[in-house]
Amino acid sequence: MQVYSPIKNPFSSRISFLFFLILGFSSSSLKSQELLNNENKKFIFDFGGTFGAFFPYNGEDGFKNTIGSNAMTTLQATYKNSYFVRFKFGQTTVNYKTHVSFNSLQSKVDVKSNSTSIGLDIGYQRLYGRWQPFVFAGSGLAIIEEPKISYHSFNNQIDYGTKSSTNLYINAGFGVNYIISKSFIILGECQFYSVPGISKNSLTHLNGVSPVIGIKALL
């Protein structure tokens, strides 16, 4: 007695695989749209924070700023999943190291420069599956604490301290959101930051670029 097994058609198997692959991609795209399906909502709000490094631009000769850090808290309002305004509050810290000399006195300086900022950004974003690239630009106020070094010739003494100033800052950048769920979004962005009011003779150059990562919660 002979038993015949059914002949498998390789072409049919490929068609089935392709069908399920397309179905999987369609389902993934549909789910990502459902995650941010807010067509009935004109405004969407989210709250989050970012953290990353800060790389100062090249400053004047003799000013040696090293890599710093940048942390930011944000509250964002998005209109029709595209245009957004975000309020942000944060701090940038940059180490400053140099060597100063006054007459016969020499000293090594190793301090930190801090900038506490508050401001607004406006931007545009667009959804591609679970990915949502965006661009932004904004401005605000930066309260800067920078090192102050002074020399007194009458007693041949160097004094160290800090001075504070409030300046206007401007920034711009780009980034991308990744939709995890209906409640959470992770993001990465690159910020270009400048404080035009800082004097060229300042002991800090808090103008630079900052790559950051973060997470946001939809409200």
mmCIF file of C-alpha atoms in Angstrom:
data_model
loop_
_atom_site.group_PDB
_atom_site.id
_atom_site.type_symbol
_atom_site.label_atom_id
_atom_site.label_comp_id
_atom_site.label_asym_id
_atom_site.label_seq_id
_atom_site.Cartn_x
_atom_site.Cartn_y
_atom_site.Cartn_z
ATOM 1 C CA MET A 1 0.000 0.000 0.000
ATOM 2 C CA GLN A 2 1.392 3.356 -1.017
ATOM 3 C CA VAL A 3 0.751 6.510 0.936
ATOM 4 C CA TYR A 4 0.977 9.769 -0.965
ATOM 5 C CA SER A 5 1.864 12.914 0.927
ATOM 6 C CA PRO A 6 0.492 16.195 -0.365
ATOM 7 C CA ILE A 7 2.954 18.114 -2.528
ATOM 8 C CA LYS A 8 3.882 21.476 -1.027
ATOM 9 C CA ASN A 9 3.870 24.361 -3.461
ATOM 10 C CA PRO A 10 6.841 26.638 -2.648
ATOM 11 C CA PHE A 11 5.230 29.523 -4.549
ATOM 12 C CA SER A 12 2.115 29.234 -2.388
ATOM 13 C CA SER A 13 4.250 29.298 0.768
ATOM 14 C CA ARG A 14 5.975 32.472 -0.364
ATOM 15 C CA ILE A 15 2.640 34.124 -1.090
ATOM 16 C CA SER A 16 1.403 33.189 2.388
ATOM 17 C CA PHE A 17 4.570 34.530 4.019
ATOM 18 C CA LEU A 18 4.304 37.796 2.078
ATOM 19 C CA PHE A 19 0.643 38.117 3.047
ATOM 20 C CA PHE A 20 1.353 37.720 6.757
ATOM 21 C CA LEU A 21 4.322 40.104 6.500
ATOM 22 C CA ILE A 22 2.161 42.820 4.929
ATOM 23 C CA LEU A 23 -0.553 42.127 7.484
ATOM 24 C CA GLY A 24 1.980 42.517 10.289
ATOM 25 C CA PHE A 25 3.251 45.849 8.992
ATOM 26 C CA SER A 26 -0.283 47.093 8.455
ATOM 27 C CA SER A 27 -1.256 46.061 11.971
ATOM 28 C CA SER A 28 1.815 47.783 13.428
ATOM 29 C CA SER A 29 1.094 50.979 11.507
ATOM 30 C CA LEU A 30 -2.563 50.852 12.533
ATOM 31 C CA LYS A 31 -1.641 50.371 16.183
ATOM 32 C CA SER A 32 0.752 53.314 16.080
ATOM 33 C CA GLN A 33 -1.971 55.486 14.599
ATOM 34 C CA GLU A 34 -4.362 54.287 17.290
ATOM 35 C CA LEU A 35 -1.815 55.180 19.976
ATOM 36 C CA LEU A 36 -2.027 58.813 18.934
ATOM 37 C CA ASN A 37 -5.524 58.745 17.458
ATOM 38 C CA ASN A 38 -6.679 62.077 18.776
ATOM 39 C CA GLU A 39 -8.614 63.342 15.778
ATOM 40 C CA ASN A 40 -11.408 64.426 18.082
ATOM 41 C CA LYS A 41 -8.936 66.356 20.232
ATOM 42 C CA LYS A 42 -7.498 69.599 18.978
ATOM 43 C CA PHE A 43 -4.942 69.770 21.769
ATOM 44 C CA ILE A 44 -2.803 67.055 23.358
ATOM 45 C CA PHE A 45 -0.706 67.695 26.470
ATOM 46 C CA ASP A 46 2.380 65.879 27.722
ATOM 47 C CA PHE A 47 4.852 66.293 30.567
ATOM 48 C CA GLY A 48 8.415 65.037 30.601
ATOM 49 C CA GLY A 49 12.106 65.575 31.031
ATOM 50 C CA THR A 50 15.419 65.202 29.220
ATOM 51 C CA PHE A 51 19.046 64.788 30.236
ATOM 52 C CA GLY A 52 22.284 64.816 28.283
ATOM 53 C CA ALA A 53 25.699 66.317 27.645
ATOM 54 C CA PHE A 54 26.608 69.894 26.754
ATOM 55 C CA PHE A 55 29.482 70.696 24.384
ATOM 56 C CA PRO A 56 30.516 74.391 24.397
ATOM 57 C CA TYR A 57 31.456 76.046 21.130
ATOM 58 C CA ASN A 58 35.049 77.179 20.750
ATOM 59 C CA GLY A 59 35.602 80.308 22.816
ATOM 60 C CA GLU A 60 38.322 82.902 23.016
ATOM 61 C CA ASP A 61 41.927 81.862 23.587
ATOM 62 C CA GLY A 62 42.598 81.158 27.225
ATOM 63 C CA PHE A 63 39.039 80.095 28.043
ATOM 64 C CA LYS A 64 38.958 76.360 28.563
ATOM 65 C CA ASN A 65 35.473 74.997 29.063
ATOM 66 C CA THR A 66 35.033 71.254 29.313
ATOM 67 C CA ILE A 67 32.041 69.038 28.565
ATOM 68 C CA GLY A 68 29.068 69.797 30.801
ATOM 69 C CA SER A 69 25.549 68.512 31.438
ATOM 70 C CA ASN A 70 22.061 69.671 30.535
ATOM 71 C CA ALA A 71 18.773 68.730 32.247
ATOM 72 C CA MET A 72 15.335 70.002 31.267
ATOM 73 C CA THR A 73 11.699 69.627 32.368
ATOM 74 C CA THR A 74 9.009 70.303 29.755
ATOM 75 C CA LEU A 75 5.254 70.767 29.463
ATOM 76 C CA GLN A 76 4.011 70.586 25.878
ATOM 77 C CA ALA A 77 0.731 71.395 24.119
ATOM 78 C CA THR A 78 0.305 69.932 20.618
ATOM 79 C CA TYR A 79 -2.294 71.129 18.109
ATOM 80 C CA LYS A 80 -3.773 68.462 15.816
ATOM 81 C CA ASN A 81 -0.762 66.171 16.323
ATOM 82 C CA SER A 82 1.448 68.567 14.357
ATOM 83 C CA TYR A 83 2.188 72.030 15.733
ATOM 84 C CA PHE A 84 3.328 72.369 19.317
ATOM 85 C CA VAL A 85 4.322 74.849 21.986
ATOM 86 C CA ARG A 86 6.348 73.725 24.979
ATOM 87 C CA PHE A 87 7.297 75.425 28.212
ATOM 88 C CA LYS A 88 10.644 74.331 29.606
ATOM 89 C CA PHE A 89 12.690 74.839 32.718
ATOM 90 C CA GLY A 90 16.191 73.509 33.185
ATOM 91 C CA GLN A 91 19.834 73.913 34.057
ATOM 92 C CA THR A 92 23.102 73.686 32.153
ATOM 93 C CA THR A 93 26.370 73.169 34.020
ATOM 94 C CA VAL A 94 29.820 73.469 32.450
ATOM 95 C CA ASN A 95 33.175 72.890 34.140
ATOM 96 C CA TYR A 96 35.784 75.606 33.707
ATOM 97 C CA LYS A 97 39.503 74.955 34.140
ATOM 98 C CA THR A 98 42.347 77.373 33.479
ATOM 99 C CA HIS A 99 45.548 78.859 34.839
ATOM 100 C CA VAL A 100 45.767 82.553 35.775
ATOM 101 C CA SER A 101 48.775 84.700 36.575
ATOM 102 C CA PHE A 102 48.945 88.130 38.240
ATOM 103 C CA ASN A 103 52.462 89.529 38.616
ATOM 104 C CA SER A 104 54.276 86.975 40.755
ATOM 105 C CA LEU A 105 51.103 85.103 41.715
ATOM 106 C CA GLN A 106 49.925 82.043 39.824
ATOM 107 C CA SER A 107 46.758 80.067 40.407
ATOM 108 C CA LYS A 108 44.836 77.130 38.975
ATOM 109 C CA VAL A 109 41.098 77.597 38.524
ATOM 110 C CA ASP A 110 38.679 74.656 38.569
ATOM 111 C CA VAL A 111 35.068 75.826 38.942
ATOM 112 C CA LYS A 112 31.601 75.351 37.440
ATOM 113 C CA SER A 113 29.432 77.747 35.440
ATOM 114 C CA ASN A 114 25.664 77.318 35.799
ATOM 115 C CA SER A 115 22.804 78.561 33.657
ATOM 116 C CA THR A 116 19.213 78.187 34.898
ATOM 117 C CA SER A 117 16.806 78.822 32.035
ATOM 118 C CA ILE A 118 13.068 79.211 31.520
ATOM 119 C CA GLY A 119 11.509 79.657 28.102
ATOM 120 C CA LEU A 120 9.166 78.626 25.289
ATOM 121 C CA ASP A 121 9.703 76.618 22.108
ATOM 122 C CA ILE A 122 7.474 76.355 19.052
ATOM 123 C CA GLY A 123 7.784 73.475 16.627
ATOM 124 C CA TYR A 124 6.346 71.046 14.121
ATOM 125 C CA GLN A 125 6.185 67.252 14.216
ATOM 126 C CA ARG A 126 4.852 64.497 11.942
ATOM 127 C CA LEU A 127 4.017 60.858 12.617
ATOM 128 C CA TYR A 128 5.516 57.974 10.605
ATOM 129 C CA GLY A 129 4.414 54.725 12.192
ATOM 130 C CA ARG A 130 5.684 54.881 15.763
ATOM 131 C CA TRP A 131 8.357 57.456 14.860
ATOM 132 C CA GLN A 132 7.626 61.172 15.079
ATOM 133 C CA PRO A 133 10.442 63.511 13.930
ATOM 134 C CA PHE A 134 10.217 67.166 14.931
ATOM 135 C CA VAL A 135 11.962 70.537 14.651
ATOM 136 C CA PHE A 136 11.756 73.494 17.033
ATOM 137 C CA ALA A 137 13.055 76.956 17.901
ATOM 138 C CA GLY A 138 12.561 79.159 20.933
ATOM 139 C CA SER A 139 13.798 81.742 23.367
ATOM 140 C CA GLY A 140 13.711 82.624 27.050
ATOM 141 C CA LEU A 141 15.655 83.913 30.037
ATOM 142 C CA ALA A 142 18.866 82.430 31.405
ATOM 143 C CA ILE A 143 20.120 83.218 34.906
ATOM 144 C CA ILE A 144 23.857 82.667 34.687
ATOM 145 C CA GLU A 145 26.252 82.181 37.591
ATOM 146 C CA GLU A 146 29.834 82.444 36.437
ATOM 147 C CA PRO A 147 33.200 82.506 38.195
ATOM 148 C CA LYS A 148 34.717 85.876 39.026
ATOM 149 C CA ILE A 149 38.443 86.385 39.558
ATOM 150 C CA SER A 150 39.921 89.672 40.762
ATOM 151 C CA TYR A 151 43.417 90.768 41.748
ATOM 152 C CA HIS A 152 44.244 93.365 44.424
ATOM 153 C CA SER A 153 47.671 94.859 43.904
ATOM 154 C CA PHE A 154 47.790 96.666 47.253
ATOM 155 C CA ASN A 155 47.987 93.382 49.157
ATOM 156 C CA ASN A 156 49.035 91.152 46.240
ATOM 157 C CA GLN A 157 45.976 88.926 46.636
ATOM 158 C CA ILE A 158 43.662 87.041 44.254
ATOM 159 C CA ASP A 159 39.985 86.832 45.176
ATOM 160 C CA TYR A 160 37.549 84.254 43.810
ATOM 161 C CA GLY A 161 33.778 84.491 43.729
ATOM 162 C CA THR A 162 30.726 84.290 41.499
ATOM 163 C CA LYS A 163 28.552 86.832 39.767
ATOM 164 C CA SER A 164 25.003 86.438 38.474
ATOM 165 C CA SER A 165 23.349 87.953 35.433
ATOM 166 C CA THR A 166 20.052 87.516 33.594
ATOM 167 C CA ASN A 167 20.331 87.165 29.836
ATOM 168 C CA LEU A 168 18.176 86.389 26.834
ATOM 169 C CA TYR A 169 18.907 83.017 25.232
ATOM 170 C CA ILE A 170 17.874 81.532 21.889
ATOM 171 C CA ASN A 171 17.845 77.908 20.847
ATOM 172 C CA ALA A 172 16.827 75.646 17.980
ATOM 173 C CA GLY A 173 17.070 71.970 17.199
ATOM 174 C CA PHE A 174 15.599 68.745 15.935
ATOM 175 C CA GLY A 175 14.703 65.341 17.323
ATOM 176 C CA VAL A 176 12.451 62.320 17.146
ATOM 177 C CA ASN A 177 9.776 60.828 19.393
ATOM 178 C CA TYR A 178 9.149 57.081 19.614
ATOM 179 C CA ILE A 179 5.632 56.086 20.665
ATOM 180 C CA ILE A 180 5.801 53.325 23.283
ATOM 181 C CA SER A 181 2.147 53.268 24.323
ATOM 182 C CA LYS A 182 -0.874 55.480 24.750
ATOM 183 C CA SER A 183 0.758 56.883 27.880
ATOM 184 C CA PHE A 184 4.502 57.117 27.248
ATOM 185 C CA ILE A 185 6.891 58.472 24.625
ATOM 186 C CA ILE A 186 10.687 58.310 24.570
ATOM 187 C CA LEU A 187 12.664 60.901 22.637
ATOM 188 C CA GLY A 188 16.064 62.037 21.525
ATOM 189 C CA GLU A 189 16.924 65.523 20.365
ATOM 190 C CA CYS A 190 19.815 67.831 19.576
ATOM 191 C CA GLN A 191 19.660 71.408 20.894
ATOM 192 C CA PHE A 192 21.745 74.348 19.676
ATOM 193 C CA TYR A 193 21.935 76.915 22.474
ATOM 194 C CA SER A 194 23.242 80.495 22.481
ATOM 195 C CA VAL A 195 23.302 83.386 24.968
ATOM 196 C CA PRO A 196 24.146 86.471 22.850
ATOM 197 C CA GLY A 197 24.417 88.758 25.893
ATOM 198 C CA ILE A 198 27.405 86.983 27.427
ATOM 199 C CA SER A 199 30.475 89.201 27.347
ATOM 200 C CA LYS A 200 33.454 87.980 25.350
ATOM 201 C CA ASN A 201 35.518 88.578 28.485
ATOM 202 C CA SER A 202 33.281 86.289 30.507
ATOM 203 C CA LEU A 203 34.821 83.285 32.232
ATOM 204 C CA THR A 204 32.145 81.057 30.758
ATOM 205 C CA HIS A 205 30.914 80.291 27.267
ATOM 206 C CA LEU A 206 27.486 78.742 27.724
ATOM 207 C CA ASN A 207 26.962 78.657 23.974
ATOM 208 C CA GLY A 208 27.000 75.148 22.600
ATOM 209 C CA VAL A 209 25.240 72.029 21.401
ATOM 210 C CA SER A 210 23.481 69.506 23.623
ATOM 211 C CA PRO A 211 22.381 65.976 22.611
ATOM 212 C CA VAL A 212 19.759 64.695 25.072
ATOM 213 C CA ILE A 213 17.401 61.777 25.635
ATOM 214 C CA GLY A 214 14.198 61.758 27.647
ATOM 215 C CA ILE A 215 10.718 60.445 28.315
ATOM 216 C CA LYS A 216 7.277 62.056 28.226
ATOM 217 C CA ALA A 217 3.913 61.084 29.694
ATOM 218 C CA LEU A 218 0.691 61.990 27.912
ATOM 219 C CA LEU A 219 -1.727 63.856 30.175
#
